[in-house]
């Protein structure tokens, strides 16, 4: 018969610390502590496998498991010399969850199990402490009632607080035994009213109900959400740990506490935690009473404190990691209830990793593996101050599109944001952003949108700019005309007006009303520099580049360790206020001569931008993508034009002046210009612009556009190279689906390059022409495409759309259902779909290198900064990934961890 229940305590254990998959983190820690002779109350762990059996068996535990539980309980009763349900000296139990990975506060715990009307009286007689016994019973009814009987905790709290008010008790400990007995009676009446049955008196029935409640808590909404956020598999289940109770609420020589062997917020090597005298464990975390700093325990109970320091120090050295521990002191005797590797902030994780290497506890390789790549976000962005945040009202929850904290006054249009930003910080709030909003986004501290996903315009641009951003906050209805938003969130409706303060957490996707204090990170700290140096040593030759469109972003990318630019989106340069009129003039032109005239005005501007990028990336490659989006994106929206045409005849002088400024034409010309512009917008209208007249198709239709961009690139390259700067231009042609498209555009680029570099006397300047693989046909014919392309860069945003037949902007409307039903493991636009899109990429890499063995291959979609996607890119043999500047350190660390894992697999194969 397969073993499902493992006993521990009394200096022995049937499991050990390596059995986290079966015993969960808590159970494995209890087993290991028992083996090491640490004072642990005895008990047993019901394995994680039983949790899965429970759900497979219609929320019932199989009989063979029940038999093992009863056998383990009998053993525990013999060890303790007490019986569960015994009237004179009852055995009381705690039942706690415990998955392989720590999920603090996400699942259920029940304490004091085994109490009923008779055993409570027996406990009172045995301890000669009626108040203690009744306190335990009222706690048990309250906890069991909420967790196992599903009664709203607020109803218990109402009864409890009403009694405190009636007897004028300031603290819980001020309530007498008689008061607690009255509360127990009222609790039991509540249970009868809510469930239709009396509170269960059979202790073994209580145990089975508590066990089932722990398993059921695995699938509560908060636990499911936490697993999705932390990328913890649903399939691993939770263990249930049943343990003999020890009591911290037996008087002034008893207490309970939680702590860490180092500060989990800063990483400082200090004993960190809190405790309460005469209390049980939940009192510390529930905030019922204000705990004392753990250092003060030395004065209150010096011997217990000495033991605690010695045990926890030994545990840290044993596990070679920071320990998160729980303890109870029962009448002066210390018991350890839990130890596990402690969760910590990003800054703390880095500091602890570096310190432990210097202390000789771990190696550099282990240090690099100890920090989760996404934790580095916290070192690169400001964060909302936790203490201030507690006092603010949460008003929205969306998708965490770009990390960090932003605090500012609400603005509902880009124009208003620019105006308000002169007076102070601004948060731009839009239904959704478009390229026209770039000026508003640029001046804003953060961006909030009501719709959109993690790869929407707002998300992509905000990440590139390093702006905190929350998207898809569906509770926010933006009313731009009235400069306000109506928000309905968690049963509360409010109106947010322009100029009101809001605080935005782009790391968690949360929005608060009011002005929250922020804490600034220190990415240049010595610990961070040391840690990233170690990561780069293990990363080896695998490169990390940045997506950057302007010199400012390029400089930021270099500061974060980028080894080149993997994507410069030239279209972003055209949206600047001084350039959009020339771009629109080019689009409105009816012949090549007029188009070239407009393009000639854009040429020096593009040349200056490219020169700035080359200078920032001295010695590193700069991949510049030629014009990609459809032309209509550079023009006003059709609906707005129609409104302005209708308004114009009766518009006031002030309104006409505003229109003149908006369209950049004199007032007298508006009457002719607006209809012409509307006509052109209607001509350019497409039913599916993403698959329409864009990318290389534009360059083939309007070769003068590609020629202008190529000239700007090579004139800038020649100019910068003459300064002694090492320039490596790489020209990327987008949306190629047929090798003939690339042949056409490459010929134009080579012709202009030969002409410009020849005139500059720099024909020996090295450059490359390649393509962006973002259409399945390009991937399927990659062997043909590689005849012309010197490099491939996978644009995984569009490749995901075209491979899956899925619009990234529309997916958000049903994403929650798809992810809840496990149709998708995760948002495919945030985490690369390795089973589908990944196979297309892998095929293209193999085909391309079959034709051109030295083909340089990279990725420049948003996936380039997502750790599991980076690991995939490393595994299939790409040369580099490219991501937004603020994700460069994350990609560097993810690549280092991928290299270490690959080395480990190779070592296993060698020794097999």
PDB file of C-alpha atoms in Angstrom, residues 630-775:
ATOM      1  CA  UNK A 630       0.095  51.255 -41.675  1.00  0.00           C
ATOM      2  CA  UNK A 631       0.011  54.902 -42.756  1.00  0.00           C
ATOM      3  CA  UNK A 632      -3.412  55.631 -41.259  1.00  0.00           C
ATOM      4  CA  UNK A 633      -1.851  55.476 -37.771  1.00  0.00           C
ATOM      5  CA  UNK A 634      -0.119  58.786 -38.507  1.00  0.00           C
ATOM      6  CA  UNK A 635      -3.400  60.517 -39.376  1.00  0.00           C
ATOM      7  CA  UNK A 636      -6.270  61.756 -37.185  1.00  0.00           C
ATOM      8  CA  UNK A 637      -9.158  59.377 -36.512  1.00  0.00           C
ATOM      9  CA  UNK A 638     -11.984  59.450 -39.067  1.00  0.00           C
ATOM     10  CA  UNK A 639     -14.626  60.132 -36.391  1.00  0.00           C
ATOM     11  CA  UNK A 640     -12.712  63.130 -34.994  1.00  0.00           C
ATOM     12  CA  UNK A 641     -12.285  64.604 -38.459  1.00  0.00           C
ATOM     13  CA  UNK A 642     -15.981  64.307 -39.225  1.00  0.00           C
ATOM     14  CA  UNK A 643     -16.842  66.099 -35.980  1.00  0.00           C
ATOM     15  CA  UNK A 644     -14.405  68.939 -36.716  1.00  0.00           C
ATOM     16  CA  UNK A 645     -15.697  69.331 -40.302  1.00  0.00           C
ATOM     17  CA  UNK A 646     -19.247  69.622 -38.941  1.00  0.00           C
ATOM     18  CA  UNK A 647     -18.152  72.122 -36.245  1.00  0.00           C
ATOM     19  CA  UNK A 648     -16.034  74.323 -38.499  1.00  0.00           C
ATOM     20  CA  UNK A 649     -18.730  76.539 -40.160  1.00  0.00           C
ATOM     21  CA  UNK A 650     -20.113  77.674 -36.782  1.00  0.00           C
ATOM     22  CA  UNK A 651     -16.884  77.517 -34.787  1.00  0.00           C
ATOM     23  CA  UNK A 652     -15.747  80.560 -32.791  1.00  0.00           C
ATOM     24  CA  UNK A 653     -12.458  82.273 -33.537  1.00  0.00           C
ATOM     25  CA  UNK A 654     -10.932  80.543 -30.501  1.00  0.00           C
ATOM     26  CA  UNK A 655     -12.143  77.122 -31.655  1.00  0.00           C
ATOM     27  CA  UNK A 656     -10.791  77.707 -35.169  1.00  0.00           C
ATOM     28  CA  UNK A 657      -7.443  78.686 -33.702  1.00  0.00           C
ATOM     29  CA  UNK A 658      -7.382  75.463 -31.690  1.00  0.00           C
ATOM     30  CA  UNK A 659      -8.183  73.454 -34.841  1.00  0.00           C
ATOM     31  CA  UNK A 660      -5.430  75.268 -36.696  1.00  0.00           C
ATOM     32  CA  UNK A 661      -2.936  74.259 -34.007  1.00  0.00           C
ATOM     33  CA  UNK A 662      -4.201  70.662 -33.981  1.00  0.00           C
ATOM     34  CA  UNK A 663      -3.896  70.197 -37.769  1.00  0.00           C
ATOM     35  CA  UNK A 664      -0.896  72.516 -38.212  1.00  0.00           C
ATOM     36  CA  UNK A 665      -2.491  74.537 -41.049  1.00  0.00           C
ATOM     37  CA  UNK A 666      -3.603  78.211 -41.177  1.00  0.00           C
ATOM     38  CA  UNK A 667      -7.247  78.913 -40.305  1.00  0.00           C
ATOM     39  CA  UNK A 668      -8.223  79.971 -43.862  1.00  0.00           C
ATOM     40  CA  UNK A 669      -7.036  76.629 -45.238  1.00  0.00           C
ATOM     41  CA  UNK A 670      -9.006  74.471 -42.808  1.00  0.00           C
ATOM     42  CA  UNK A 671     -12.155  74.485 -44.994  1.00  0.00           C
ATOM     43  CA  UNK A 672     -10.318  72.742 -47.860  1.00  0.00           C
ATOM     44  CA  UNK A 673      -7.709  70.828 -45.831  1.00  0.00           C
ATOM     45  CA  UNK A 674     -10.059  68.909 -43.514  1.00  0.00           C
ATOM     46  CA  UNK A 675     -12.218  67.305 -46.257  1.00  0.00           C
ATOM     47  CA  UNK A 676      -9.078  66.388 -48.217  1.00  0.00           C
ATOM     48  CA  UNK A 677      -7.608  64.826 -45.092  1.00  0.00           C
ATOM     49  CA  UNK A 678     -10.839  62.912 -44.423  1.00  0.00           C
ATOM     50  CA  UNK A 679     -10.840  61.632 -48.001  1.00  0.00           C
ATOM     51  CA  UNK A 680      -7.272  60.353 -47.594  1.00  0.00           C
ATOM     52  CA  UNK A 681      -8.100  58.725 -44.251  1.00  0.00           C
ATOM     53  CA  UNK A 682     -11.014  56.918 -45.919  1.00  0.00           C
ATOM     54  CA  UNK A 683      -8.762  55.840 -48.792  1.00  0.00           C
ATOM     55  CA  UNK A 684      -6.285  54.343 -46.328  1.00  0.00           C
ATOM     56  CA  UNK A 685      -8.977  52.595 -44.289  1.00  0.00           C
ATOM     57  CA  UNK A 686      -8.382  48.853 -44.012  1.00  0.00           C
ATOM     58  CA  UNK A 687     -10.585  46.087 -42.671  1.00  0.00           C
ATOM     59  CA  UNK A 688      -7.616  44.379 -41.030  1.00  0.00           C
ATOM     60  CA  UNK A 689      -4.703  46.827 -40.807  1.00  0.00           C
ATOM     61  CA  UNK A 690      -2.457  44.369 -38.958  1.00  0.00           C
ATOM     62  CA  UNK A 691      -2.402  42.195 -42.051  1.00  0.00           C
ATOM     63  CA  UNK A 692      -2.730  45.054 -44.497  1.00  0.00           C
ATOM     64  CA  UNK A 693      -0.562  47.660 -46.182  1.00  0.00           C
ATOM     65  CA  UNK A 694       2.319  47.867 -43.726  1.00  0.00           C
ATOM     66  CA  UNK A 695       5.935  46.801 -43.164  1.00  0.00           C
ATOM     67  CA  UNK A 696       7.908  45.839 -46.248  1.00  0.00           C
ATOM     68  CA  UNK A 697       4.709  46.228 -48.299  1.00  0.00           C
ATOM     69  CA  UNK A 698       4.869  49.983 -47.694  1.00  0.00           C
ATOM     70  CA  UNK A 699       8.542  50.046 -48.701  1.00  0.00           C
ATOM     71  CA  UNK A 700       7.784  48.168 -51.909  1.00  0.00           C
ATOM     72  CA  UNK A 701       4.840  50.456 -52.763  1.00  0.00           C
ATOM     73  CA  UNK A 702       6.696  53.610 -51.739  1.00  0.00           C
ATOM     74  CA  UNK A 703      10.409  52.823 -52.250  1.00  0.00           C
ATOM     75  CA  UNK A 704      11.295  56.432 -51.513  1.00  0.00           C
ATOM     76  CA  UNK A 705      10.398  55.807 -47.831  1.00  0.00           C
ATOM     77  CA  UNK A 706      12.906  52.952 -47.534  1.00  0.00           C
ATOM     78  CA  UNK A 707      15.493  54.968 -49.463  1.00  0.00           C
ATOM     79  CA  UNK A 708      15.126  57.944 -47.098  1.00  0.00           C
ATOM     80  CA  UNK A 709      15.465  55.767 -44.018  1.00  0.00           C
ATOM     81  CA  UNK A 710      18.472  53.892 -45.412  1.00  0.00           C
ATOM     82  CA  UNK A 711      20.132  57.199 -46.290  1.00  0.00           C
ATOM     83  CA  UNK A 712      19.541  58.522 -42.757  1.00  0.00           C
ATOM     84  CA  UNK A 713      21.002  55.329 -41.267  1.00  0.00           C
ATOM     85  CA  UNK A 714      24.190  55.282 -43.320  1.00  0.00           C
ATOM     86  CA  UNK A 715      24.792  59.041 -43.250  1.00  0.00           C
ATOM     87  CA  UNK A 716      24.506  58.859 -39.451  1.00  0.00           C
ATOM     88  CA  UNK A 717      26.787  55.805 -39.348  1.00  0.00           C
ATOM     89  CA  UNK A 718      29.446  57.489 -41.480  1.00  0.00           C
ATOM     90  CA  UNK A 719      29.250  60.704 -39.439  1.00  0.00           C
ATOM     91  CA  UNK A 720      29.636  58.910 -36.106  1.00  0.00           C
ATOM     92  CA  UNK A 721      32.330  56.520 -37.367  1.00  0.00           C
ATOM     93  CA  UNK A 722      34.470  59.494 -38.390  1.00  0.00           C
ATOM     94  CA  UNK A 723      34.549  60.468 -34.688  1.00  0.00           C
ATOM     95  CA  UNK A 724      36.351  57.182 -33.945  1.00  0.00           C
ATOM     96  CA  UNK A 725      33.248  55.490 -32.592  1.00  0.00           C
ATOM     97  CA  UNK A 726      32.736  51.852 -33.535  1.00  0.00           C
ATOM     98  CA  UNK A 727      29.433  51.722 -35.428  1.00  0.00           C
ATOM     99  CA  UNK A 728      27.605  48.449 -36.232  1.00  0.00           C
ATOM    100  CA  UNK A 729      24.364  49.151 -38.145  1.00  0.00           C
ATOM    101  CA  UNK A 730      21.906  46.314 -38.769  1.00  0.00           C
ATOM    102  CA  UNK A 731      18.972  47.178 -41.046  1.00  0.00           C
ATOM    103  CA  UNK A 732      15.861  45.086 -40.435  1.00  0.00           C
ATOM    104  CA  UNK A 733      13.062  44.747 -42.983  1.00  0.00           C
ATOM    105  CA  UNK A 734       9.705  43.995 -41.280  1.00  0.00           C
ATOM    106  CA  UNK A 735       6.771  41.736 -42.160  1.00  0.00           C
ATOM    107  CA  UNK A 736       8.546  39.712 -44.830  1.00  0.00           C
ATOM    108  CA  UNK A 737       6.545  36.681 -45.911  1.00  0.00           C
ATOM    109  CA  UNK A 738       8.226  35.994 -49.226  1.00  0.00           C
ATOM    110  CA  UNK A 739      11.957  36.079 -49.963  1.00  0.00           C
ATOM    111  CA  UNK A 740      11.238  38.254 -53.030  1.00  0.00           C
ATOM    112  CA  UNK A 741       9.969  41.010 -50.710  1.00  0.00           C
ATOM    113  CA  UNK A 742      13.286  40.950 -48.876  1.00  0.00           C
ATOM    114  CA  UNK A 743      15.223  40.885 -52.165  1.00  0.00           C
ATOM    115  CA  UNK A 744      13.398  44.040 -53.248  1.00  0.00           C
ATOM    116  CA  UNK A 745      13.990  45.986 -50.048  1.00  0.00           C
ATOM    117  CA  UNK A 746      17.554  44.732 -49.520  1.00  0.00           C
ATOM    118  CA  UNK A 747      18.507  45.912 -53.015  1.00  0.00           C
ATOM    119  CA  UNK A 748      17.329  49.417 -52.130  1.00  0.00           C
ATOM    120  CA  UNK A 749      19.272  49.402 -48.865  1.00  0.00           C
ATOM    121  CA  UNK A 750      22.489  48.137 -50.506  1.00  0.00           C
ATOM    122  CA  UNK A 751      22.207  50.722 -53.293  1.00  0.00           C
ATOM    123  CA  UNK A 752      21.853  53.612 -50.824  1.00  0.00           C
ATOM    124  CA  UNK A 753      24.577  52.221 -48.531  1.00  0.00           C
ATOM    125  CA  UNK A 754      27.013  51.886 -51.411  1.00  0.00           C
ATOM    126  CA  UNK A 755      26.282  55.429 -52.517  1.00  0.00           C
ATOM    127  CA  UNK A 756      26.494  57.064 -49.057  1.00  0.00           C
ATOM    128  CA  UNK A 757      29.521  55.117 -47.794  1.00  0.00           C
ATOM    129  CA  UNK A 758      31.268  55.578 -51.113  1.00  0.00           C
ATOM    130  CA  UNK A 759      30.868  59.362 -50.917  1.00  0.00           C
ATOM    131  CA  UNK A 760      32.120  59.266 -47.319  1.00  0.00           C
ATOM    132  CA  UNK A 761      35.136  57.112 -48.236  1.00  0.00           C
ATOM    133  CA  UNK A 762      33.977  54.425 -45.812  1.00  0.00           C
ATOM    134  CA  UNK A 763      33.142  51.425 -48.006  1.00  0.00           C
ATOM    135  CA  UNK A 764      34.828  49.148 -45.439  1.00  0.00           C
ATOM    136  CA  UNK A 765      32.230  49.977 -42.736  1.00  0.00           C
ATOM    137  CA  UNK A 766      30.566  46.699 -41.783  1.00  0.00           C
ATOM    138  CA  UNK A 767      26.782  46.457 -41.717  1.00  0.00           C
ATOM    139  CA  UNK A 768      24.116  43.768 -42.049  1.00  0.00           C
ATOM    140  CA  UNK A 769      20.680  43.522 -43.619  1.00  0.00           C
ATOM    141  CA  UNK A 770      18.203  41.088 -42.138  1.00  0.00           C
ATOM    142  CA  UNK A 771      14.542  40.590 -41.461  1.00  0.00           C
ATOM    143  CA  UNK A 772      11.961  40.339 -38.743  1.00  0.00           C
ATOM    144  CA  UNK A 773      10.282  36.922 -38.683  1.00  0.00           C
ATOM    145  CA  UNK A 774       6.692  37.615 -37.668  1.00  0.00           C
ATOM    146  CA  UNK A 775       4.635  35.747 -40.272  1.00  0.00           C
TER     147      UNK A 775
END
